[in-house]
Tab-separated table of C-alpha atoms and ligand atoms in Angstrom:
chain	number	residue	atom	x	y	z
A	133	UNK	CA	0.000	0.000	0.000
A	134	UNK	CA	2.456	2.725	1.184
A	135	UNK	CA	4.654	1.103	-1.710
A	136	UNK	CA	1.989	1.556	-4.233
A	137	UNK	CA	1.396	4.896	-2.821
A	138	UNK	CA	5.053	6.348	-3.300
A	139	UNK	CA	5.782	4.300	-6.683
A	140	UNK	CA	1.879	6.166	-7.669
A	141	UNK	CA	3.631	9.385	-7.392
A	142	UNK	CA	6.510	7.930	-9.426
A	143	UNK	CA	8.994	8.301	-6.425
A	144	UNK	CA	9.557	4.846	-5.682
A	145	UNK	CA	11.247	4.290	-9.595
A	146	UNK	CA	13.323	6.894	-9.123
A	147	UNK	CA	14.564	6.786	-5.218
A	148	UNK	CA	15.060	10.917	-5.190
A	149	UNK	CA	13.255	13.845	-5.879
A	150	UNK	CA	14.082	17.682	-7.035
A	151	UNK	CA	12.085	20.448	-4.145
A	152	UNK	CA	11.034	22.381	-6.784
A	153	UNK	CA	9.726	25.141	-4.701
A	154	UNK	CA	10.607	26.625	-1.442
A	155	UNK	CA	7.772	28.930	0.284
A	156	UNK	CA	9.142	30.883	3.357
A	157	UNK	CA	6.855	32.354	6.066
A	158	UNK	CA	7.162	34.492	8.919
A	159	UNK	CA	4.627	33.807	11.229
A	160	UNK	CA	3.809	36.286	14.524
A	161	UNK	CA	2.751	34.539	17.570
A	162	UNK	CA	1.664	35.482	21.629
A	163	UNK	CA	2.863	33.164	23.537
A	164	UNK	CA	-0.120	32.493	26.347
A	165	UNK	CA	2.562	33.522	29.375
A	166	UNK	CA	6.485	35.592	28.122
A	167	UNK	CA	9.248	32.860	29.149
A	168	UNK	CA	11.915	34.429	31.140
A	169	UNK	CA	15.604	32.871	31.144
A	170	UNK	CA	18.980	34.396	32.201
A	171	UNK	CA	19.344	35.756	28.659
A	172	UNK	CA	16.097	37.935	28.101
A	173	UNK	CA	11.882	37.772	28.041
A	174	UNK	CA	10.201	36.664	25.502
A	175	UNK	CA	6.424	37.179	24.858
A	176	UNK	CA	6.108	36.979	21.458
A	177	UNK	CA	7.436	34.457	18.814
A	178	UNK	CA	8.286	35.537	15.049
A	179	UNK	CA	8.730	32.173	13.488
A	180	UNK	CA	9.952	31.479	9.694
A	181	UNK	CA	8.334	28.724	8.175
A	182	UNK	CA	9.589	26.190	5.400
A	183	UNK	CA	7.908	24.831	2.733
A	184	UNK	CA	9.208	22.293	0.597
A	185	UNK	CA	8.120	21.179	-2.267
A	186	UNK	CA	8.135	18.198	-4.680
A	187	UNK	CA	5.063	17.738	-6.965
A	188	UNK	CA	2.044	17.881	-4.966
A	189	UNK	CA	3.892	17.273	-1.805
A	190	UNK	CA	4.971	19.598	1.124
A	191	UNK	CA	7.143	18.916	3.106
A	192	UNK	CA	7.273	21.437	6.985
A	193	UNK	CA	9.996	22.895	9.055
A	194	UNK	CA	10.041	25.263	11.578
A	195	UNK	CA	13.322	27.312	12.235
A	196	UNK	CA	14.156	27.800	15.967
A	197	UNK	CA	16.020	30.867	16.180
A	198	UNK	CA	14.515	33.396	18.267
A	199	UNK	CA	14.024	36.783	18.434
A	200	UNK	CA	17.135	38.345	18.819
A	201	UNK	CA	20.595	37.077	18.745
A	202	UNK	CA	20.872	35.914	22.537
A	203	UNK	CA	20.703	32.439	22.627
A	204	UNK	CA	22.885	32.165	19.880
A	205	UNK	CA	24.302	34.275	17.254
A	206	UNK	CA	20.931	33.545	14.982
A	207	UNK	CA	17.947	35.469	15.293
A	208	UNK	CA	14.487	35.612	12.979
A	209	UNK	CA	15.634	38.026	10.195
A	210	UNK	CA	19.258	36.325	9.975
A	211	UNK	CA	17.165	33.244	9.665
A	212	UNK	CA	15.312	34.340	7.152
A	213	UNK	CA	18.509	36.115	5.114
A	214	UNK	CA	20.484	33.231	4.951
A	215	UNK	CA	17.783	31.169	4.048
A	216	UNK	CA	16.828	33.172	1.044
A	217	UNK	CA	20.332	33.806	-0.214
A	218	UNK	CA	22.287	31.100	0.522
A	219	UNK	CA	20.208	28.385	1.822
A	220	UNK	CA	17.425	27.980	-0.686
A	221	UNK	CA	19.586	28.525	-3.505
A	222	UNK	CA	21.182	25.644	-2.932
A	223	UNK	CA	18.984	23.064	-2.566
A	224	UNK	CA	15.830	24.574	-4.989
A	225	UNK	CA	15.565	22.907	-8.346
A	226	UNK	CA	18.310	19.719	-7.577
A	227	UNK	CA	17.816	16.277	-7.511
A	228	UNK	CA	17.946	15.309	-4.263
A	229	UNK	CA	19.024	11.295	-3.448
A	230	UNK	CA	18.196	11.551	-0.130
A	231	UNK	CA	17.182	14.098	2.605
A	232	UNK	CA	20.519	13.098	4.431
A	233	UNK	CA	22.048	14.836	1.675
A	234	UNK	CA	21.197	18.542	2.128
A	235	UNK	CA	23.123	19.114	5.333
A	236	UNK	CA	26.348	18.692	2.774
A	237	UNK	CA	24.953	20.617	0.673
A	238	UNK	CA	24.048	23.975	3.467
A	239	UNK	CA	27.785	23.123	4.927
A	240	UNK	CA	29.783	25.715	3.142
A	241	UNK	CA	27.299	28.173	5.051
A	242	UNK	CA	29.715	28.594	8.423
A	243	UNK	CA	26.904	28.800	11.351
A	244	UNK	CA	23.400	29.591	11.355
A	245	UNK	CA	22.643	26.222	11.866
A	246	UNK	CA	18.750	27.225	12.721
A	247	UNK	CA	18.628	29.032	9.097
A	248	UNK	CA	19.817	25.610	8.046
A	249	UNK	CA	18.459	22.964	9.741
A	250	UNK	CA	14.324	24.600	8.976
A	251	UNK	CA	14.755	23.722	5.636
A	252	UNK	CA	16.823	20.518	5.941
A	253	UNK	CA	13.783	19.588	8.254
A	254	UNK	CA	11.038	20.324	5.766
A	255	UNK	CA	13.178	18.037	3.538
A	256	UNK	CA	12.970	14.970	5.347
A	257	UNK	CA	9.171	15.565	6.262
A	258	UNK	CA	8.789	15.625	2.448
A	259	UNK	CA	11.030	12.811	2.055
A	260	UNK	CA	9.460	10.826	4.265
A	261	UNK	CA	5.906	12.398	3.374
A	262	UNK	CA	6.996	11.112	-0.283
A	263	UNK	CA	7.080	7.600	1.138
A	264	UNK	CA	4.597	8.360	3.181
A	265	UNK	CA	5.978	7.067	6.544
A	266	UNK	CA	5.886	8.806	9.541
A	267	UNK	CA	8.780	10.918	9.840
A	268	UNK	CA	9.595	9.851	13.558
A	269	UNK	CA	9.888	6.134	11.751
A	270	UNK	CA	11.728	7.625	9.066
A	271	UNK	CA	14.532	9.279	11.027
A	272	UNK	CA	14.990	5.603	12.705
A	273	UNK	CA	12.837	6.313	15.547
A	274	UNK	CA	12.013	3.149	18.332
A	275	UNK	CA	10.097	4.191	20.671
A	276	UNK	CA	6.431	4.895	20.355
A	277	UNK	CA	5.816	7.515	23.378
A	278	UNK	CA	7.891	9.746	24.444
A	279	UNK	CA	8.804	10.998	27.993
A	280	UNK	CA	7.700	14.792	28.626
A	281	UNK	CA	9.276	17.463	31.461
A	282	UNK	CA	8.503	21.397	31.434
A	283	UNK	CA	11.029	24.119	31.520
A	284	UNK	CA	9.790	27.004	33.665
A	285	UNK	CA	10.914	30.273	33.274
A	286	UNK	CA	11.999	33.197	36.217
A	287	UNK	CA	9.082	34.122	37.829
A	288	UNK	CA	8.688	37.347	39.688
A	289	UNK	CA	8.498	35.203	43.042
A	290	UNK	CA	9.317	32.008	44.641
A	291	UNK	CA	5.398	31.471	45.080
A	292	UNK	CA	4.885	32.093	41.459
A	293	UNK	CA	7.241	29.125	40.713
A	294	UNK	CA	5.802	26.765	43.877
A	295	UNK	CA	2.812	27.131	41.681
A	296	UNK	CA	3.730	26.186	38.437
A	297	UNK	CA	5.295	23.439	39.520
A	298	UNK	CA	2.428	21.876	41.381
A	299	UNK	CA	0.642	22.349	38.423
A	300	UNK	CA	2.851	20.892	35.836
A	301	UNK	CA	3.345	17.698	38.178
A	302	UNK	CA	-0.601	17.715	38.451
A	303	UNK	CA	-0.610	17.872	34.852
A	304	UNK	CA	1.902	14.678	34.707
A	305	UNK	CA	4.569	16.005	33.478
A	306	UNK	CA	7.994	13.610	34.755
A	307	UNK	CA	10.668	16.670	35.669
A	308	UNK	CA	10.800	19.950	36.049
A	309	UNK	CA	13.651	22.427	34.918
A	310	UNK	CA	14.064	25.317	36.745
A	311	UNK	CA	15.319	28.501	34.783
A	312	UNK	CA	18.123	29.986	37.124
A	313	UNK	CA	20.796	33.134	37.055
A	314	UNK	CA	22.478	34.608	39.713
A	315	UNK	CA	20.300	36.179	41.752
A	316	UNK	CA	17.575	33.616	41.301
A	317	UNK	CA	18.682	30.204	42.085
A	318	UNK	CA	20.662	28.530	45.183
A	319	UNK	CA	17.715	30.366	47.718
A	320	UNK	CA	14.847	29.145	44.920
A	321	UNK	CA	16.226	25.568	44.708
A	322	UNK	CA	16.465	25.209	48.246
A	323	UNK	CA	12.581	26.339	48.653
A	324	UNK	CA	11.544	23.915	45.661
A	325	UNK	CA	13.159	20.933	47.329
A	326	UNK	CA	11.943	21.630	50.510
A	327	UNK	CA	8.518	21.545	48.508
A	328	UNK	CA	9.083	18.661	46.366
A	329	UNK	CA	11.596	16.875	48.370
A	330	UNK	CA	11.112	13.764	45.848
A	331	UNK	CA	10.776	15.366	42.200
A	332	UNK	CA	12.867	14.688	39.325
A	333	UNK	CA	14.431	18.228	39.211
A	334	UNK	CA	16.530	20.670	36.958
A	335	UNK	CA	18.145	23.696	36.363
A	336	UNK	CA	19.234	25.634	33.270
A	337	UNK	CA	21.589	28.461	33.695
A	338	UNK	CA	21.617	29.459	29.868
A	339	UNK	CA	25.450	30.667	30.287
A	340	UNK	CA	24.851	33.181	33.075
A	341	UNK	CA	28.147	32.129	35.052
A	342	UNK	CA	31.669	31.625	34.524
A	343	UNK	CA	34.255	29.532	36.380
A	344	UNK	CA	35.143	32.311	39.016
A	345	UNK	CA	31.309	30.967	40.250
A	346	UNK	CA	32.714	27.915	40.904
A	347	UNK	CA	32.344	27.799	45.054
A	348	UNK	CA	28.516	28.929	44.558
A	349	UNK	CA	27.821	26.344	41.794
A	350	UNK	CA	28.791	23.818	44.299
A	351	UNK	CA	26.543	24.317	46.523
A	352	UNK	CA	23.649	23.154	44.090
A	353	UNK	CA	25.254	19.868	44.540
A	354	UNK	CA	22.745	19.533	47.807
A	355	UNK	CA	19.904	19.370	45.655
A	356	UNK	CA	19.925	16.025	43.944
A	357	UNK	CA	19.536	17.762	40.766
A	358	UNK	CA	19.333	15.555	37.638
A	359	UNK	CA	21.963	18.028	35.938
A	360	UNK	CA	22.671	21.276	35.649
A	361	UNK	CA	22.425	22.464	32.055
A	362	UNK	CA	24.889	24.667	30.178
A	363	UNK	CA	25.972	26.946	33.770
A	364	UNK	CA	29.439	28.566	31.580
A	365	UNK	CA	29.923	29.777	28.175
A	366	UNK	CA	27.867	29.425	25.426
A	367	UNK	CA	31.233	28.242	23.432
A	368	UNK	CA	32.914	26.977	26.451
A	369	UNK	CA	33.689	23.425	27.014
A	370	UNK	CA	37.116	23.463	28.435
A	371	UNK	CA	35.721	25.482	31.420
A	372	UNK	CA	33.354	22.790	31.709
A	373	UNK	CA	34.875	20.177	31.969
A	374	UNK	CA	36.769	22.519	34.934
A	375	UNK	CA	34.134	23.000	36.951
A	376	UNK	CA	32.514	19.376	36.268
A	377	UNK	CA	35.624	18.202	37.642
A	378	UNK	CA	34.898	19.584	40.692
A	379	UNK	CA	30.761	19.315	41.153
A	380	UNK	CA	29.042	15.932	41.563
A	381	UNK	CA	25.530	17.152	39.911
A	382	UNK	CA	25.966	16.116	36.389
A	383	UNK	CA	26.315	18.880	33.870
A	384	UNK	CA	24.098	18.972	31.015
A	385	UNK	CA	25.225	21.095	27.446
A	386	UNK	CA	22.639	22.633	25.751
A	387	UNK	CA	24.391	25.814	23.672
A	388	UNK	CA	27.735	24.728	23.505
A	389	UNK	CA	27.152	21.524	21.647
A	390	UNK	CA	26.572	22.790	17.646
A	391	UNK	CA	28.312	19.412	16.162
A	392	UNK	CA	28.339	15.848	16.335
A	393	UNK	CA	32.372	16.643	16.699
A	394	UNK	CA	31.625	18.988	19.563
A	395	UNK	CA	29.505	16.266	21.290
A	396	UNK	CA	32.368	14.140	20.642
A	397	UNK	CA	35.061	16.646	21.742
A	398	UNK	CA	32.823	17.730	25.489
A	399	UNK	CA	32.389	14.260	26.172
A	400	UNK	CA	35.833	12.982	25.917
A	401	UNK	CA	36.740	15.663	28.225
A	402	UNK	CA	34.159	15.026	30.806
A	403	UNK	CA	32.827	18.707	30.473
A	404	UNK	CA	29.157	17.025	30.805
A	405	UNK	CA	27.745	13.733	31.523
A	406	UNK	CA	24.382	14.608	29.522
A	407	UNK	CA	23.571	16.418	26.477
A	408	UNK	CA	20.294	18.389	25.536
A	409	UNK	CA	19.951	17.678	21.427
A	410	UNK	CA	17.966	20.722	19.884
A	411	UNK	CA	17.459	20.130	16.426
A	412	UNK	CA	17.804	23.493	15.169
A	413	UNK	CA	20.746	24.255	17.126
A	414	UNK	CA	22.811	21.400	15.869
A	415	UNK	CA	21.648	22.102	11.986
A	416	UNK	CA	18.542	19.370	11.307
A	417	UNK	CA	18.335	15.703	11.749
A	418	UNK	CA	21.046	14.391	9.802
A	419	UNK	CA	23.306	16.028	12.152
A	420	UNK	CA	21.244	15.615	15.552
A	421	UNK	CA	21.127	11.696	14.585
A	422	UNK	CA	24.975	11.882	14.996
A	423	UNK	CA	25.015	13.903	18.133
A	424	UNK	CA	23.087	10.912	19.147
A	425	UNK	CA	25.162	8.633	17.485
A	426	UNK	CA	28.141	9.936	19.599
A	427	UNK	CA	26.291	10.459	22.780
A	428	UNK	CA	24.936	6.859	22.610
A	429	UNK	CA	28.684	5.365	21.985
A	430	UNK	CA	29.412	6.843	25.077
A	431	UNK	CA	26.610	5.790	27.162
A	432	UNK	CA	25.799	9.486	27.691
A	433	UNK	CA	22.158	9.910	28.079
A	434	UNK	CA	20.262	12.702	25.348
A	435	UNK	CA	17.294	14.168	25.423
A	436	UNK	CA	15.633	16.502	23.692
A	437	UNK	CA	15.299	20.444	24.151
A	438	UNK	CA	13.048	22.864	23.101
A	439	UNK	CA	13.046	26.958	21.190
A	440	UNK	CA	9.295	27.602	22.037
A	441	UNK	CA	8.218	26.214	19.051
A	442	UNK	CA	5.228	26.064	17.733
A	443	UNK	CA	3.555	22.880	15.949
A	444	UNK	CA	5.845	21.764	13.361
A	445	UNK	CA	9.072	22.543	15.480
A	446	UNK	CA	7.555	20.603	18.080
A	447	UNK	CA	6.188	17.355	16.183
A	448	UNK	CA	9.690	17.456	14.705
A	449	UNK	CA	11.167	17.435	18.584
A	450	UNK	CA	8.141	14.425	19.074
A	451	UNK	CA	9.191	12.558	15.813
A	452	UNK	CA	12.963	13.314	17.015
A	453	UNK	CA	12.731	12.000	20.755
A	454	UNK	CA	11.511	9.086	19.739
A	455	UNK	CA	15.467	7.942	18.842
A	456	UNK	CA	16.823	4.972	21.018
A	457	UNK	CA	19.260	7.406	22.866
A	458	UNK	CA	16.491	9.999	24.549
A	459	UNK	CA	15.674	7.931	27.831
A	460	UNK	CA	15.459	11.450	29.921
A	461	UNK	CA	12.049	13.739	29.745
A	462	UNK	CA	12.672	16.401	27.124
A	463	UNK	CA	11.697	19.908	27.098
A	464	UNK	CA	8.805	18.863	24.830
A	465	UNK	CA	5.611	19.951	26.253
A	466	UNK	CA	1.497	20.104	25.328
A	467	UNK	CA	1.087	23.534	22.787
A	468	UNK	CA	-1.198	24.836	24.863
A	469	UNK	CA	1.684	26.077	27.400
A	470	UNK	CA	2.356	28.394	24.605
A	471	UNK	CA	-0.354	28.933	22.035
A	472	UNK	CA	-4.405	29.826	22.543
A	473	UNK	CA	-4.525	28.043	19.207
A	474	UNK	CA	-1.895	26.296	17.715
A	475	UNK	CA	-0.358	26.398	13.978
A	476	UNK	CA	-0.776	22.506	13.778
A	477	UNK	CA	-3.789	20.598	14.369
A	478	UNK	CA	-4.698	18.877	17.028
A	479	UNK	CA	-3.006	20.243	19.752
A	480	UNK	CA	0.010	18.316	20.756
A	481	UNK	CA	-0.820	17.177	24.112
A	482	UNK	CA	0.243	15.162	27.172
A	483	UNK	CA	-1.221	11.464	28.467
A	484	UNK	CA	-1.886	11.466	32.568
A	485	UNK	CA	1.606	9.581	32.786
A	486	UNK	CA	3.222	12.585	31.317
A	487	UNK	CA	4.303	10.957	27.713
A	488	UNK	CA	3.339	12.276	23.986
A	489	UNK	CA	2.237	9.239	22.093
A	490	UNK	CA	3.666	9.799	18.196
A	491	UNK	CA	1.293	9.675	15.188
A	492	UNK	CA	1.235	7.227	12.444
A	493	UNK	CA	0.450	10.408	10.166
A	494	UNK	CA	3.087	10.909	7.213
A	495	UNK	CA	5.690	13.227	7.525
A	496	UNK	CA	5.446	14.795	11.268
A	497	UNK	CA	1.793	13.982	11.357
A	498	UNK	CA	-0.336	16.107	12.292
A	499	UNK	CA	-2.437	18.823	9.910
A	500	UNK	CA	-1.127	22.449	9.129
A	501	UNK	CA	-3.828	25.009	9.855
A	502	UNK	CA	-3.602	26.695	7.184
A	503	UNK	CA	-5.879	29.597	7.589
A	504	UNK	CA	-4.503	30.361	10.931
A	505	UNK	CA	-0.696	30.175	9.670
A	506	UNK	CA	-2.119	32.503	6.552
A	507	UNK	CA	-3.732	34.746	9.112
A	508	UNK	CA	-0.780	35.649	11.292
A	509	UNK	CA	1.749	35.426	8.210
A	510	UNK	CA	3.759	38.689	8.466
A	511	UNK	CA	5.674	38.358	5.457
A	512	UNK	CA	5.815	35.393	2.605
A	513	UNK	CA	8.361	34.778	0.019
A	514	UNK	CA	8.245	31.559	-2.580
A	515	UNK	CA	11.117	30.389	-4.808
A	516	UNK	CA	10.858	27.973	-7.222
A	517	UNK	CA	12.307	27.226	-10.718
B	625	OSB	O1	17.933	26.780	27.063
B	625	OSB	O2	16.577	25.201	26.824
B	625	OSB	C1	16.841	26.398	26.715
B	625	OSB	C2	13.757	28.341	25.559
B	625	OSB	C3	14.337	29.258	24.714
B	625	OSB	C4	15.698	29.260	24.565
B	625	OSB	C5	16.483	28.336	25.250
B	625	OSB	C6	15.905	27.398	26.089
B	625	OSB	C7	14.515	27.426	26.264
B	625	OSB	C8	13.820	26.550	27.181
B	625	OSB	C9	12.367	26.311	26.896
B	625	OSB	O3	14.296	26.074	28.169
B	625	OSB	C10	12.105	25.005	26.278
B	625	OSB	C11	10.684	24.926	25.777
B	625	OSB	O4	9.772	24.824	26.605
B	625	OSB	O5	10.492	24.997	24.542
B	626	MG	MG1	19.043	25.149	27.756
């Protein structure tokens, strides 16, 4: 059947396919409550949008840069720059083998991996939409549900937080990561353990300290965390592996792992026992599949983060975590944390147990809303030849 389908649409014979138009979106969205981290607010999202195209298929991708450049050196208009002029470009109008392919072809574009890995996404949703096979499958995806935590952001007050975290464990969701700088986080751990003396607990510092920190870092060590996540430089591994060295809480990278080599390199030093795969960050799947490759060589746990996305970004995280590596809770949550109404339909939600159960849709499976995307489109640009 699926067989018939894909050698139908004359795919099949010919085992590759030319994208023979690109369509890029930039989508404006609230989120329902701003997310605060050590690096800035955020209360709206402007999201580009892929669209891929081969015959009558689409194929979806979501780039995860944010706002402004303070996550990482990408933000929505660079996105959207470098996918128009060099990106897109090189990918429109050539046979394509196999989606593992592009990421060679985008390499000889130095960074903006986000830029990158949208539309080397919305290729292998369209690949595997061409085969029609769910993409989680299609990436080489096990596991049928997948294991959901929350990241909270700073809250104006320790009460806030007690809150939110009642209610995301009411919810069922399996950990909770705790957004922390300095200034906001050995006195707010403290008062969440004594709360939730038996919770499977977090923190993220997003960079905000540097090795000088090292005696006050320590002192997390008292609260069982399950890691700390990237507490140095956003670049910074050597420093890492420094203060790892000297802490017994596990440390988790997030920013500073962009490669599969860079995985490689951090955990060969010890500079973290754990790393957070983001798809975007690391440049798509062909090169977050390595990550895990490396990771899982090493018996280092993965799991999977998350850029706010909204519903393509995070089916793709779904279809993503469902890799044999990603036995910890990602940071892939129910939309409505985010969105009053989603871009993707249904709603990506959570079972009681706290788990996303994956669709047996093609591609990332679930349906684009297409008059909502259209309706909160800011700008719209298609390629083709
Ligand atoms: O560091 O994991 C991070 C959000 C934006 C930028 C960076 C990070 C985050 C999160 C939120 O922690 C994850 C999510 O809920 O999507
Ligand atoms: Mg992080």
């Amino acid at each position: 059947m699926v067989r018939a389908a894909a050698a139908a649409r004359g795919f099949e014979d010919r085992m590759s396919f030319r994208v023979e138009l690109v369509r890029l979106r930039q989508i404006r969205l609230p989120l329902v409550q701003p997310f605060e981290t050590s690096f800035g607010r955020t209360s709206e999202r402007r999201i580009v949008l892929v669209e891929a195209v081969a015959g009558d298929v689409s194929g979806w991708g979501e780039v995860t840069a944010g706002e402004h450049p303070f996550y990482n050196e990408e933000w929505t208009e660079s996105a959207w720059l470098i996918l128009r002029d060099y990106a897109v470009p090189r990918v429109l109008g050539r046979e394509i083998a196999a989606a593992a392919d592009v990421s060679p072809l985008l390499k000889q574009i130095r960074g903006h991996r986000m830029a990158r890995g949208g539309l080397e996404a919305a290729i292998w949703d369209l690949e595997a939409r061409l085969f029609e096979r769910p993409l989680w499958r299609h990436i080489g995806g096990v596991n049928r549900e997948i294991q959901c935590g929350v990241s909270i952001g700073i809250q104006p007050t320790v009460a806030d937080l007690l809150r939110k975290i009642e209610a995301e464990l009411a919810a069922g969701y399996q950990r909770i990561k705790v957004k922390i700088r300095p200034g906001w986080d050995i006195q707010v751990l403290a008062e969440v353990r004594r709360e939730f003396p038996g919770i499977r607990l977090m923190a993220d510092a997003n960079c905000a300290y540097t090795l000088a920190d090292t005696e006050h870092l320590r002192r997390l060590d008292e609260f069982n965390l399950m890691m700390l996540e990237q507490p140095l430089g956003h670049d910074e591994i050597i420093d890492h592996a420094e203060l790892q060295s000297k802490m017994l809480t596990p440390i988790c990278l997030d920013e500073a792992i962009r490669t599969a080599h860079h995985a490689d390199q951090a955990i060969r030093m010890r500079a973290c026992k754990i790393i957070n795969i983001k798809l975007g960050r690391v440049g798509g799947f062909a090169e977050a599949r390595r990550v895990h490759a490396v990771a899982a060589k090493a018996g280092a746990p993965v799991w999977c983060g998350g850029m706010l996305e909204a519903g393509i970004g995070r089916a793709h995280n779904v279809a993503l975590s469902t890799l044999a590596g990603f036995i910890l809770p990602g940071d892939v949550s129910a939309s409505k944390r985010y969105w009053k109404r989603d871009i993707t339909r249904p709603p990506i939600d959570i079972t009681p147990k706290g788990t996303i159960a994956v669709s047996d849709e093609p591609g990332f499976g679930y349906e684009i809303d297409a008059d909502f995307v259209r309706s909160i489109t800011e700008r719209e640009e298609i390629f083709a030849r």
